[in-house]
mmCIF file of C-alpha atoms and ligand atoms in Angstrom:
data_model
loop_
_atom_site.group_PDB
_atom_site.id
_atom_site.type_symbol
_atom_site.label_atom_id
_atom_site.label_comp_id
_atom_site.label_asym_id
_atom_site.label_seq_id
_atom_site.Cartn_x
_atom_site.Cartn_y
_atom_site.Cartn_z
ATOM 1 C CA MET A 24 36.894 -51.455 53.599
ATOM 2 C CA ARG A 25 35.907 -54.348 51.373
ATOM 3 C CA THR A 26 34.715 -53.266 47.999
ATOM 4 C CA GLU A 27 32.056 -55.414 46.343
ATOM 5 C CA VAL A 28 32.328 -55.691 42.536
ATOM 6 C CA ILE A 29 29.224 -56.619 40.673
ATOM 7 C CA LYS A 30 28.707 -57.145 36.961
ATOM 8 C CA ILE A 31 25.734 -55.668 35.205
ATOM 9 C CA ASP A 32 24.588 -56.500 31.684
ATOM 10 C CA GLU A 33 23.316 -53.290 30.063
ATOM 11 C CA GLU A 34 20.988 -55.337 27.852
ATOM 12 C CA ASN A 35 19.511 -57.235 30.806
ATOM 13 C CA ILE A 36 19.868 -55.097 33.899
ATOM 14 C CA ASP A 37 19.641 -56.940 37.292
ATOM 15 C CA ILE A 38 17.376 -54.492 39.054
ATOM 16 C CA GLU A 39 17.765 -56.205 42.520
ATOM 17 C CA ALA A 40 21.543 -55.563 42.229
ATOM 18 C CA ILE A 41 20.894 -51.905 41.256
ATOM 19 C CA LYS A 42 18.497 -51.452 44.202
ATOM 20 C CA LYS A 43 21.272 -52.796 46.546
ATOM 21 C CA ALA A 44 23.696 -50.238 45.027
ATOM 22 C CA GLY A 45 21.053 -47.467 45.369
ATOM 23 C CA GLN A 46 20.597 -48.348 48.970
ATOM 24 C CA ILE A 47 24.297 -47.913 49.615
ATOM 25 C CA ILE A 48 24.163 -44.437 48.185
ATOM 26 C CA LYS A 49 20.951 -43.587 50.104
ATOM 27 C CA GLU A 50 22.823 -44.605 53.318
ATOM 28 C CA GLY A 51 25.734 -42.253 52.576
ATOM 29 C CA GLY A 52 28.081 -44.821 50.913
ATOM 30 C CA LEU A 53 29.832 -44.650 47.542
ATOM 31 C CA VAL A 54 29.331 -46.726 44.383
ATOM 32 C CA ALA A 55 31.322 -46.449 41.224
ATOM 33 C CA PHE A 56 29.257 -46.957 38.026
ATOM 34 C CA PRO A 57 29.547 -46.859 34.281
ATOM 35 C CA THR A 58 28.169 -44.007 32.110
ATOM 36 C CA GLU A 59 28.542 -43.430 28.437
ATOM 37 C CA THR A 60 31.494 -41.000 28.999
ATOM 38 C CA VAL A 61 33.717 -42.522 31.749
ATOM 39 C CA TYR A 62 33.118 -44.392 35.043
ATOM 40 C CA GLY A 63 31.710 -42.113 37.813
ATOM 41 C CA LEU A 64 32.287 -42.297 41.537
ATOM 42 C CA GLY A 65 28.750 -41.783 42.906
ATOM 43 C CA GLY A 66 27.407 -40.583 46.258
ATOM 44 C CA ASP A 67 24.199 -38.802 47.359
ATOM 45 C CA ALA A 68 24.485 -35.274 45.981
ATOM 46 C CA LEU A 69 22.251 -33.850 48.694
ATOM 47 C CA ASN A 70 24.270 -35.389 51.494
ATOM 48 C CA PRO A 71 27.336 -33.226 52.396
ATOM 49 C CA GLY A 72 28.952 -36.235 54.099
ATOM 50 C CA SER A 73 28.787 -38.209 50.859
ATOM 51 C CA SER A 74 30.493 -35.436 48.908
ATOM 52 C CA LYS A 75 33.295 -35.283 51.562
ATOM 53 C CA LYS A 76 33.744 -39.024 51.162
ATOM 54 C CA ILE A 77 34.037 -38.603 47.408
ATOM 55 C CA TYR A 78 36.830 -36.065 47.765
ATOM 56 C CA ALA A 79 38.580 -38.293 50.239
ATOM 57 C CA ALA A 80 38.298 -41.472 48.064
ATOM 58 C CA LYS A 81 39.684 -39.594 44.998
ATOM 59 C CA GLY A 82 42.284 -37.542 46.943
ATOM 60 C CA ARG A 83 40.661 -34.559 45.136
ATOM 61 C CA PRO A 84 40.833 -30.964 46.407
ATOM 62 C CA SER A 85 37.479 -30.084 47.820
ATOM 63 C CA ASP A 86 37.274 -26.807 45.894
ATOM 64 C CA ASN A 87 36.736 -28.850 42.722
ATOM 65 C CA PRO A 88 32.992 -29.208 42.321
ATOM 66 C CA LEU A 89 31.111 -32.387 41.446
ATOM 67 C CA ILE A 90 28.649 -32.979 38.703
ATOM 68 C CA VAL A 91 25.162 -33.892 39.850
ATOM 69 C CA HIS A 92 23.542 -36.724 37.810
ATOM 70 C CA VAL A 93 19.755 -36.907 37.378
ATOM 71 C CA CYS A 94 17.533 -39.420 35.589
ATOM 72 C CA CYS A 95 14.587 -37.212 34.558
ATOM 73 C CA MET A 96 13.905 -33.546 33.814
ATOM 74 C CA ASP A 97 11.429 -33.146 36.601
ATOM 75 C CA ASP A 98 14.200 -33.653 39.152
ATOM 76 C CA VAL A 99 16.308 -30.800 37.774
ATOM 77 C CA ALA A 100 13.851 -28.254 39.263
ATOM 78 C CA GLY A 101 14.856 -29.391 42.762
ATOM 79 C CA LEU A 102 18.508 -28.562 42.206
ATOM 80 C CA VAL A 103 18.371 -25.039 40.660
ATOM 81 C CA LYS A 104 16.875 -21.615 41.267
ATOM 82 C CA GLU A 105 15.338 -21.722 37.767
ATOM 83 C CA ILE A 106 15.808 -23.625 34.618
ATOM 84 C CA PRO A 107 16.967 -21.154 31.951
ATOM 85 C CA GLU A 108 15.378 -21.411 28.547
ATOM 86 C CA SER A 109 18.746 -22.289 27.076
ATOM 87 C CA ALA A 110 18.860 -25.329 29.375
ATOM 88 C CA ARG A 111 15.426 -26.501 28.241
ATOM 89 C CA LEU A 112 16.446 -26.238 24.591
ATOM 90 C CA LEU A 113 19.675 -28.141 25.152
ATOM 91 C CA ALA A 114 18.029 -30.849 27.275
ATOM 92 C CA ASP A 115 15.406 -31.383 24.539
ATOM 93 C CA LYS A 116 18.206 -31.984 22.063
ATOM 94 C CA TYR A 117 21.068 -33.572 23.942
ATOM 95 C CA TRP A 118 19.705 -35.126 27.104
ATOM 96 C CA PRO A 119 19.995 -37.897 28.117
ATOM 97 C CA GLY A 120 23.599 -37.591 26.901
ATOM 98 C CA PRO A 121 27.210 -36.398 27.469
ATOM 99 C CA LEU A 122 26.318 -32.773 28.258
ATOM 100 C CA THR A 123 26.707 -30.984 31.599
ATOM 101 C CA MET A 124 24.963 -27.738 32.171
ATOM 102 C CA ILE A 125 25.876 -25.216 34.919
ATOM 103 C CA MET A 126 22.940 -23.335 36.562
ATOM 104 C CA ASN A 127 22.333 -21.379 39.707
ATOM 105 C CA LYS A 128 21.941 -23.807 42.573
ATOM 106 C CA SER A 129 18.970 -24.043 44.980
ATOM 107 C CA ASP A 130 19.450 -24.157 48.784
ATOM 108 C CA ARG A 131 18.941 -27.966 48.666
ATOM 109 C CA VAL A 132 22.361 -28.523 47.039
ATOM 110 C CA PRO A 133 25.069 -28.449 49.750
ATOM 111 C CA TYR A 134 28.233 -26.345 49.216
ATOM 112 C CA GLU A 135 30.204 -29.543 49.805
ATOM 113 C CA THR A 136 28.867 -30.822 46.468
ATOM 114 C CA THR A 137 29.571 -27.575 44.539
ATOM 115 C CA GLY A 138 32.943 -26.869 45.979
ATOM 116 C CA GLY A 139 31.645 -23.787 47.689
ATOM 117 C CA LEU A 140 30.093 -22.373 44.476
ATOM 118 C CA ASP A 141 26.544 -20.959 44.138
ATOM 119 C CA THR A 142 26.163 -22.827 40.860
ATOM 120 C CA VAL A 143 25.576 -26.532 40.260
ATOM 121 C CA ALA A 144 26.694 -28.722 37.336
ATOM 122 C CA VAL A 145 23.893 -31.102 36.201
ATOM 123 C CA ARG A 146 23.907 -33.945 33.696
ATOM 124 C CA MET A 147 21.484 -36.671 32.602
ATOM 125 C CA PRO A 148 23.441 -39.612 31.267
ATOM 126 C CA VAL A 149 22.085 -41.905 28.554
ATOM 127 C CA HIS A 150 23.603 -45.139 30.001
ATOM 128 C CA LYS A 151 20.787 -47.369 31.180
ATOM 129 C CA THR A 152 22.619 -48.743 34.222
ATOM 130 C CA ALA A 153 23.461 -45.281 35.266
ATOM 131 C CA LEU A 154 19.890 -44.034 34.863
ATOM 132 C CA GLU A 155 18.551 -47.000 36.951
ATOM 133 C CA LEU A 156 21.129 -46.382 39.659
ATOM 134 C CA ILE A 157 20.214 -42.743 39.870
ATOM 135 C CA LYS A 158 16.506 -43.623 40.123
ATOM 136 C CA TYR A 159 17.088 -46.091 42.956
ATOM 137 C CA SER A 160 19.474 -43.974 44.912
ATOM 138 C CA GLY A 161 17.027 -41.045 45.512
ATOM 139 C CA GLY A 162 17.382 -39.169 42.272
ATOM 140 C CA TYR A 163 20.641 -37.183 42.767
ATOM 141 C CA ILE A 164 24.082 -38.703 42.362
ATOM 142 C CA ALA A 165 27.128 -36.519 42.615
ATOM 143 C CA ALA A 166 29.778 -38.152 40.569
ATOM 144 C CA PRO A 167 33.269 -37.167 39.418
ATOM 145 C CA SER A 168 35.259 -39.566 37.328
ATOM 146 C CA ALA A 169 36.067 -42.670 39.408
ATOM 147 C CA ASN A 170 39.908 -42.292 39.353
ATOM 148 C CA ILE A 171 42.379 -41.220 41.918
ATOM 149 C CA SER A 172 42.878 -37.436 41.319
ATOM 150 C CA GLY A 173 45.537 -36.889 38.598
ATOM 151 C CA ARG A 174 45.203 -40.286 36.956
ATOM 152 C CA PRO A 175 43.371 -40.721 33.591
ATOM 153 C CA SER A 176 39.689 -41.201 33.931
ATOM 154 C CA PRO A 177 38.679 -44.927 33.929
ATOM 155 C CA THR A 178 37.059 -46.212 30.747
ATOM 156 C CA SER A 179 36.593 -49.733 32.013
ATOM 157 C CA ALA A 180 35.922 -51.323 35.398
ATOM 158 C CA LYS A 181 39.439 -52.775 35.697
ATOM 159 C CA TYR A 182 40.884 -49.241 35.980
ATOM 160 C CA VAL A 183 38.223 -48.331 38.623
ATOM 161 C CA ILE A 184 39.199 -51.409 40.629
ATOM 162 C CA GLU A 185 42.865 -50.388 40.324
ATOM 163 C CA ASP A 186 42.192 -46.993 41.819
ATOM 164 C CA MET A 187 39.186 -47.537 44.160
ATOM 165 C CA ASP A 188 39.409 -51.051 45.550
ATOM 166 C CA GLY A 189 39.234 -50.786 49.343
ATOM 167 C CA ARG A 190 38.175 -47.159 49.310
ATOM 168 C CA ILE A 191 34.422 -47.425 48.403
ATOM 169 C CA GLU A 192 31.481 -49.803 49.069
ATOM 170 C CA MET A 193 30.744 -51.032 45.558
ATOM 171 C CA ILE A 194 31.947 -51.016 41.906
ATOM 172 C CA ILE A 195 29.463 -51.837 39.188
ATOM 173 C CA ASP A 196 31.308 -53.403 36.247
ATOM 174 C CA GLY A 197 29.444 -52.621 33.100
ATOM 175 C CA GLY A 198 32.343 -53.290 30.676
ATOM 176 C CA GLU A 199 33.969 -50.668 28.471
ATOM 177 C CA VAL A 200 32.373 -47.324 28.199
ATOM 178 C CA GLU A 201 31.345 -46.069 24.784
ATOM 179 C CA ILE A 202 32.692 -42.491 24.444
ATOM 180 C CA GLY A 203 35.837 -42.544 26.720
ATOM 181 C CA LEU A 204 36.146 -38.760 27.430
ATOM 182 C CA GLU A 205 34.234 -36.745 30.041
ATOM 183 C CA SER A 206 31.081 -34.736 29.195
ATOM 184 C CA THR A 207 31.040 -31.314 27.554
ATOM 185 C CA ILE A 208 30.426 -28.594 30.293
ATOM 186 C CA VAL A 209 28.512 -25.510 29.312
ATOM 187 C CA ASP A 210 27.895 -22.625 31.803
ATOM 188 C CA LEU A 211 24.417 -21.169 31.300
ATOM 189 C CA THR A 212 24.571 -18.641 34.184
ATOM 190 C CA GLY A 213 25.960 -15.721 32.113
ATOM 191 C CA ASP A 214 24.523 -13.647 29.319
ATOM 192 C CA VAL A 215 26.160 -15.850 26.719
ATOM 193 C CA PRO A 216 26.531 -19.637 27.199
ATOM 194 C CA MET A 217 30.190 -20.561 27.737
ATOM 195 C CA ILE A 218 31.845 -23.935 27.145
ATOM 196 C CA LEU A 219 34.159 -24.723 30.049
ATOM 197 C CA ARG A 220 35.237 -28.173 28.935
ATOM 198 C CA PRO A 221 35.023 -29.571 25.429
ATOM 199 C CA GLY A 222 33.524 -33.022 24.908
ATOM 200 C CA TYR A 223 31.486 -35.164 22.548
ATOM 201 C CA ILE A 224 28.780 -32.502 22.175
ATOM 202 C CA THR A 225 30.785 -29.971 20.185
ATOM 203 C CA ALA A 226 30.700 -26.127 20.115
ATOM 204 C CA GLN A 227 29.023 -26.314 16.707
ATOM 205 C CA MET A 228 26.298 -28.635 17.948
ATOM 206 C CA LEU A 229 25.573 -26.198 20.878
ATOM 207 C CA GLU A 230 25.608 -23.216 18.532
ATOM 208 C CA GLU A 231 22.981 -24.866 16.343
ATOM 209 C CA THR A 232 20.650 -24.764 19.307
ATOM 210 C CA LEU A 233 21.689 -21.590 21.104
ATOM 211 C CA GLY A 234 23.240 -19.301 18.517
ATOM 212 C CA THR A 235 26.471 -17.760 19.774
ATOM 213 C CA VAL A 236 28.398 -19.749 22.313
ATOM 214 C CA ASP A 237 31.674 -18.590 23.942
ATOM 215 C CA GLN A 238 34.519 -20.867 24.946
ATOM 216 C CA ASP A 239 36.680 -20.480 28.033
ATOM 217 C CA LYS A 240 39.955 -19.326 26.513
ATOM 218 C CA THR A 241 42.091 -21.390 28.879
ATOM 219 C CA MET A 242 40.594 -24.568 27.404
ATOM 220 C CA MET A 243 43.261 -25.119 24.750
ATOM 221 C CA SER A 244 46.054 -22.960 26.088
ATOM 222 C CA GLY A 245 48.778 -23.608 28.644
ATOM 223 C CA ASP A 246 48.963 -19.977 29.630
ATOM 224 C CA CYS A 247 48.528 -19.703 33.340
ATOM 225 C CA LYS A 248 47.707 -15.933 33.377
ATOM 226 C CA ASP A 249 44.044 -16.729 33.054
ATOM 227 C CA LYS A 250 42.089 -18.797 35.547
ATOM 228 C CA PRO A 251 39.924 -21.584 34.146
ATOM 229 C CA LYS A 252 36.218 -21.123 34.806
ATOM 230 C CA ALA A 253 35.650 -24.783 35.640
ATOM 231 C CA PRO A 254 37.695 -25.037 38.864
ATOM 232 C CA GLY A 255 38.697 -28.575 38.099
ATOM 233 C CA MET A 256 40.424 -27.564 34.845
ATOM 234 C CA LYS A 257 43.163 -25.825 36.723
ATOM 235 C CA TYR A 258 44.559 -29.096 38.095
ATOM 236 C CA ARG A 259 47.014 -31.164 36.093
ATOM 237 C CA HIS A 260 44.287 -33.674 35.228
ATOM 238 C CA TYR A 261 44.754 -36.918 33.250
ATOM 239 C CA ALA A 262 48.411 -37.014 34.196
ATOM 240 C CA PRO A 263 50.341 -40.122 33.107
ATOM 241 C CA LYS A 264 53.379 -41.177 35.184
ATOM 242 C CA GLY A 265 55.846 -40.497 32.363
ATOM 243 C CA GLU A 266 56.656 -37.376 30.410
ATOM 244 C CA LEU A 267 54.384 -36.925 27.394
ATOM 245 C CA THR A 268 55.290 -34.816 24.337
ATOM 246 C CA ILE A 269 52.844 -33.954 21.555
ATOM 247 C CA VAL A 270 54.465 -33.588 18.136
ATOM 248 C CA SER A 271 52.724 -31.626 15.436
ATOM 249 C CA GLY A 272 53.653 -31.082 11.811
ATOM 250 C CA GLN A 273 53.810 -32.819 8.445
ATOM 251 C CA ARG A 274 53.136 -36.565 8.742
ATOM 252 C CA SER A 275 56.614 -37.756 7.689
ATOM 253 C CA ASP A 276 58.377 -35.030 9.778
ATOM 254 C CA VAL A 277 56.374 -36.107 12.846
ATOM 255 C CA VAL A 278 57.222 -39.801 12.357
ATOM 256 C CA ASN A 279 60.950 -38.964 11.868
ATOM 257 C CA TYR A 280 61.106 -36.732 14.855
ATOM 258 C CA ILE A 281 59.439 -39.195 17.111
ATOM 259 C CA ASN A 282 61.619 -42.033 15.978
ATOM 260 C CA GLU A 283 64.782 -39.858 16.533
ATOM 261 C CA GLN A 284 63.692 -38.933 20.083
ATOM 262 C CA ALA A 285 62.687 -42.542 20.807
ATOM 263 C CA SER A 286 66.009 -43.990 19.734
ATOM 264 C CA ARG A 287 67.944 -41.344 21.670
ATOM 265 C CA ALA A 288 65.973 -42.160 24.835
ATOM 266 C CA MET A 289 66.167 -45.916 24.361
ATOM 267 C CA GLU A 290 69.942 -45.768 23.951
ATOM 268 C CA LYS A 291 70.008 -44.307 27.479
ATOM 269 C CA GLY A 292 67.868 -47.125 28.655
ATOM 270 C CA ILE A 293 64.681 -45.070 28.999
ATOM 271 C CA LYS A 294 61.466 -46.903 28.180
ATOM 272 C CA VAL A 295 59.572 -45.136 25.391
ATOM 273 C CA GLY A 296 55.934 -45.205 24.386
ATOM 274 C CA ILE A 297 54.450 -43.898 21.188
ATOM 275 C CA ILE A 298 50.786 -43.029 20.426
ATOM 276 C CA GLY A 299 50.149 -42.962 16.713
ATOM 277 C CA THR A 300 47.333 -43.239 14.247
ATOM 278 C CA GLU A 301 46.638 -46.458 12.416
ATOM 279 C CA GLU A 302 47.991 -44.912 9.167
ATOM 280 C CA ASN A 303 51.428 -44.183 10.642
ATOM 281 C CA ILE A 304 51.831 -46.948 13.235
ATOM 282 C CA ALA A 305 53.986 -49.330 11.190
ATOM 283 C CA SER A 306 56.634 -46.577 10.752
ATOM 284 C CA TYR A 307 57.407 -46.165 14.428
ATOM 285 C CA ARG A 308 60.222 -47.701 16.422
ATOM 286 C CA GLY A 309 59.854 -47.692 20.171
ATOM 287 C CA ASP A 310 59.435 -49.942 23.290
ATOM 288 C CA SER A 311 55.700 -49.727 23.305
ATOM 289 C CA ILE A 312 53.828 -48.496 20.206
ATOM 290 C CA LYS A 313 50.019 -48.019 20.409
ATOM 291 C CA SER A 314 47.617 -47.264 17.693
ATOM 292 C CA VAL A 315 44.830 -44.945 18.795
ATOM 293 C CA GLY A 316 42.740 -45.667 15.696
ATOM 294 C CA SER A 317 42.414 -44.208 12.163
ATOM 295 C CA ILE A 318 42.983 -40.479 11.741
ATOM 296 C CA ALA A 319 39.491 -40.356 10.221
ATOM 297 C CA ASP A 320 37.776 -41.956 13.174
ATOM 298 C CA GLU A 321 37.792 -39.368 16.023
ATOM 299 C CA ALA A 322 35.232 -41.347 18.087
ATOM 300 C CA MET A 323 37.725 -44.324 18.184
ATOM 301 C CA ILE A 324 40.635 -41.950 19.194
ATOM 302 C CA ALA A 325 38.528 -40.610 22.018
ATOM 303 C CA HIS A 326 37.473 -44.107 23.067
ATOM 304 C CA ARG A 327 41.022 -45.369 23.268
ATOM 305 C CA LEU A 328 43.027 -42.467 24.579
ATOM 306 C CA TYR A 329 42.758 -42.863 28.386
ATOM 307 C CA GLY A 330 43.126 -46.631 28.215
ATOM 308 C CA ILE A 331 46.505 -46.186 26.339
ATOM 309 C CA LEU A 332 47.776 -43.635 28.890
ATOM 310 C CA ARG A 333 46.881 -46.153 31.687
ATOM 311 C CA GLU A 334 48.622 -48.938 29.794
ATOM 312 C CA PHE A 335 51.775 -46.857 29.572
ATOM 313 C CA ASP A 336 51.562 -46.358 33.349
ATOM 314 C CA ASP A 337 51.263 -50.100 33.827
ATOM 315 C CA GLU A 338 54.224 -50.721 31.555
ATOM 316 C CA ASP A 339 56.295 -48.103 33.415
ATOM 317 C CA VAL A 340 56.951 -46.105 30.223
ATOM 318 C CA ARG A 341 58.964 -42.972 31.132
ATOM 319 C CA GLU A 342 58.953 -40.957 27.852
ATOM 320 C CA MET A 343 55.951 -40.799 25.579
ATOM 321 C CA TYR A 344 55.334 -39.183 22.253
ATOM 322 C CA SER A 345 51.985 -38.674 20.592
ATOM 323 C CA GLU A 346 50.896 -37.360 17.270
ATOM 324 C CA SER A 347 48.738 -34.227 17.361
ATOM 325 C CA PHE A 348 45.132 -34.348 16.252
ATOM 326 C CA ASP A 349 42.793 -31.954 14.410
ATOM 327 C CA THR A 350 40.733 -29.806 16.719
ATOM 328 C CA CYS A 351 37.467 -29.848 14.765
ATOM 329 C CA GLY A 352 34.533 -31.875 16.102
ATOM 330 C CA ILE A 353 35.404 -34.055 19.063
ATOM 331 C CA GLY A 354 39.056 -33.548 18.125
ATOM 332 C CA GLN A 355 38.956 -30.486 20.329
ATOM 333 C CA ALA A 356 38.056 -32.562 23.329
ATOM 334 C CA ILE A 357 40.772 -35.150 22.449
ATOM 335 C CA MET A 358 43.415 -32.408 22.155
ATOM 336 C CA ASN A 359 42.197 -30.696 25.332
ATOM 337 C CA ARG A 360 42.772 -33.955 27.333
ATOM 338 C CA LEU A 361 46.001 -34.779 25.522
ATOM 339 C CA LEU A 362 47.399 -31.294 26.091
ATOM 340 C CA LYS A 363 46.592 -31.659 29.857
ATOM 341 C CA ALA A 364 48.213 -35.013 30.085
ATOM 342 C CA ALA A 365 51.258 -33.485 28.286
ATOM 343 C CA GLY A 366 51.272 -30.374 30.606
ATOM 344 C CA HIS A 367 51.010 -28.422 27.289
ATOM 345 C CA ASN A 368 54.299 -29.800 26.109
ATOM 346 C CA VAL A 369 54.025 -29.572 22.298
ATOM 347 C CA VAL A 370 56.862 -29.672 19.709
ATOM 348 C CA LYS A 371 55.941 -28.055 16.329
ATOM 349 C CA ILE A 372 58.118 -29.143 13.458
HETATM 350 P P1 AMP B 425 34.764 -34.619 36.725
HETATM 351 O O1 AMP B 425 33.654 -34.820 37.710
HETATM 352 O O2 AMP B 425 36.021 -35.276 37.089
HETATM 353 O O3 AMP B 425 34.283 -34.814 35.370
HETATM 354 O O4 AMP B 425 34.983 -33.058 36.864
HETATM 355 C C1 AMP B 425 33.912 -32.220 36.945
HETATM 356 C C2 AMP B 425 34.304 -30.894 36.271
HETATM 357 O O5 AMP B 425 33.125 -30.078 36.305
HETATM 358 C C3 AMP B 425 35.409 -30.172 37.030
HETATM 359 O O6 AMP B 425 36.334 -29.695 36.083
HETATM 360 C C4 AMP B 425 34.638 -29.119 37.712
HETATM 361 O O7 AMP B 425 35.468 -27.988 37.973
HETATM 362 C C5 AMP B 425 33.483 -28.756 36.756
HETATM 363 N N1 AMP B 425 32.358 -28.232 37.474
HETATM 364 C C6 AMP B 425 31.540 -28.914 38.304
HETATM 365 N N2 AMP B 425 30.615 -28.034 38.806
HETATM 366 C C7 AMP B 425 30.893 -26.757 38.346
HETATM 367 C C8 AMP B 425 30.412 -25.533 38.581
HETATM 368 N N3 AMP B 425 29.358 -25.258 39.396
HETATM 369 N N4 AMP B 425 31.004 -24.496 37.933
HETATM 370 C C9 AMP B 425 31.983 -24.672 37.022
HETATM 371 N N5 AMP B 425 32.531 -25.865 36.839
HETATM 372 C C10 AMP B 425 32.026 -26.927 37.487
HETATM 373 MG MG1 MG B 426 37.815 -36.228 36.520
#
């Protein structure tokens, strides 16, 4: 299949181009598009054939449900049995934005889209191109991240092209995304709302609106005894090609440990990559040293993380070391993704 790549300027959206993309989705085809979190791989959420194509294009197990993207609150009613009060409160505050809410699905939503579940994940993105595309494709776009399953989610169109060229009808290039990590997922089907995946909208922000909010305890632990509540979280997501180790401890101990490990590996001819904060970066010795931003700027760390993991893949780095980050605020989402990329391989010194 030939994949058409079109550029869209978020400040001056070419509506004709968006209509063409929307038509592809209406006809059962797939279009990758930018959102504020990461690039999505979109198909018609109400068409079971489209969801099957999404799984095939990603190489994703079909028991891993897709998030349905909407462009207005009125359209949510068509997807769910009822809109819980908690969802209305959160939508008022955080939609459009990087928050996905799980509700009980209506009969309109095919099981192919929900991975066989009776619940559906719904999000209204804030990205203008994404909202226009949803509007012109019939109102309901099922979209997981636009990467091959197991690779870091794409934060710019070049990574989407790397993974999806020849597999889908169209890629909309909207430049680099803003946030760089996937949406927060909160399940609203139980008595107490539960966070299944941390993201830019933090637990504290949700608690301000809803009171007590639980967190799926598998989110930050590598313990396989418990099953994650978001089916997708059980897979080794965000996996770089090389071995990643997270090193936590006092700043100078971390730098020394990483440098020792790096020089041991490099002596054996193994290519080493290091992820460090701006404050420490000059102290590292390795083949490929990347600054993820200042320790005080979590938003920048989130924004850069996946791109750096992809760059290490491109450079064929085989051993990687990363500093550990605080888990307050969006730090929790950063560490959740980093821990997954590292297969929970953490050295505490
Ligand atoms: P992605 O589309 O790559 O951001 O992944 C979507 C995530 O949402 C996966 O981890 C899914 O398991 C999760 N998800 C989607 N729908 C549901 C649902 N109905 N219940 C629980 N988790 C869901
Ligand atoms: Mg994904």
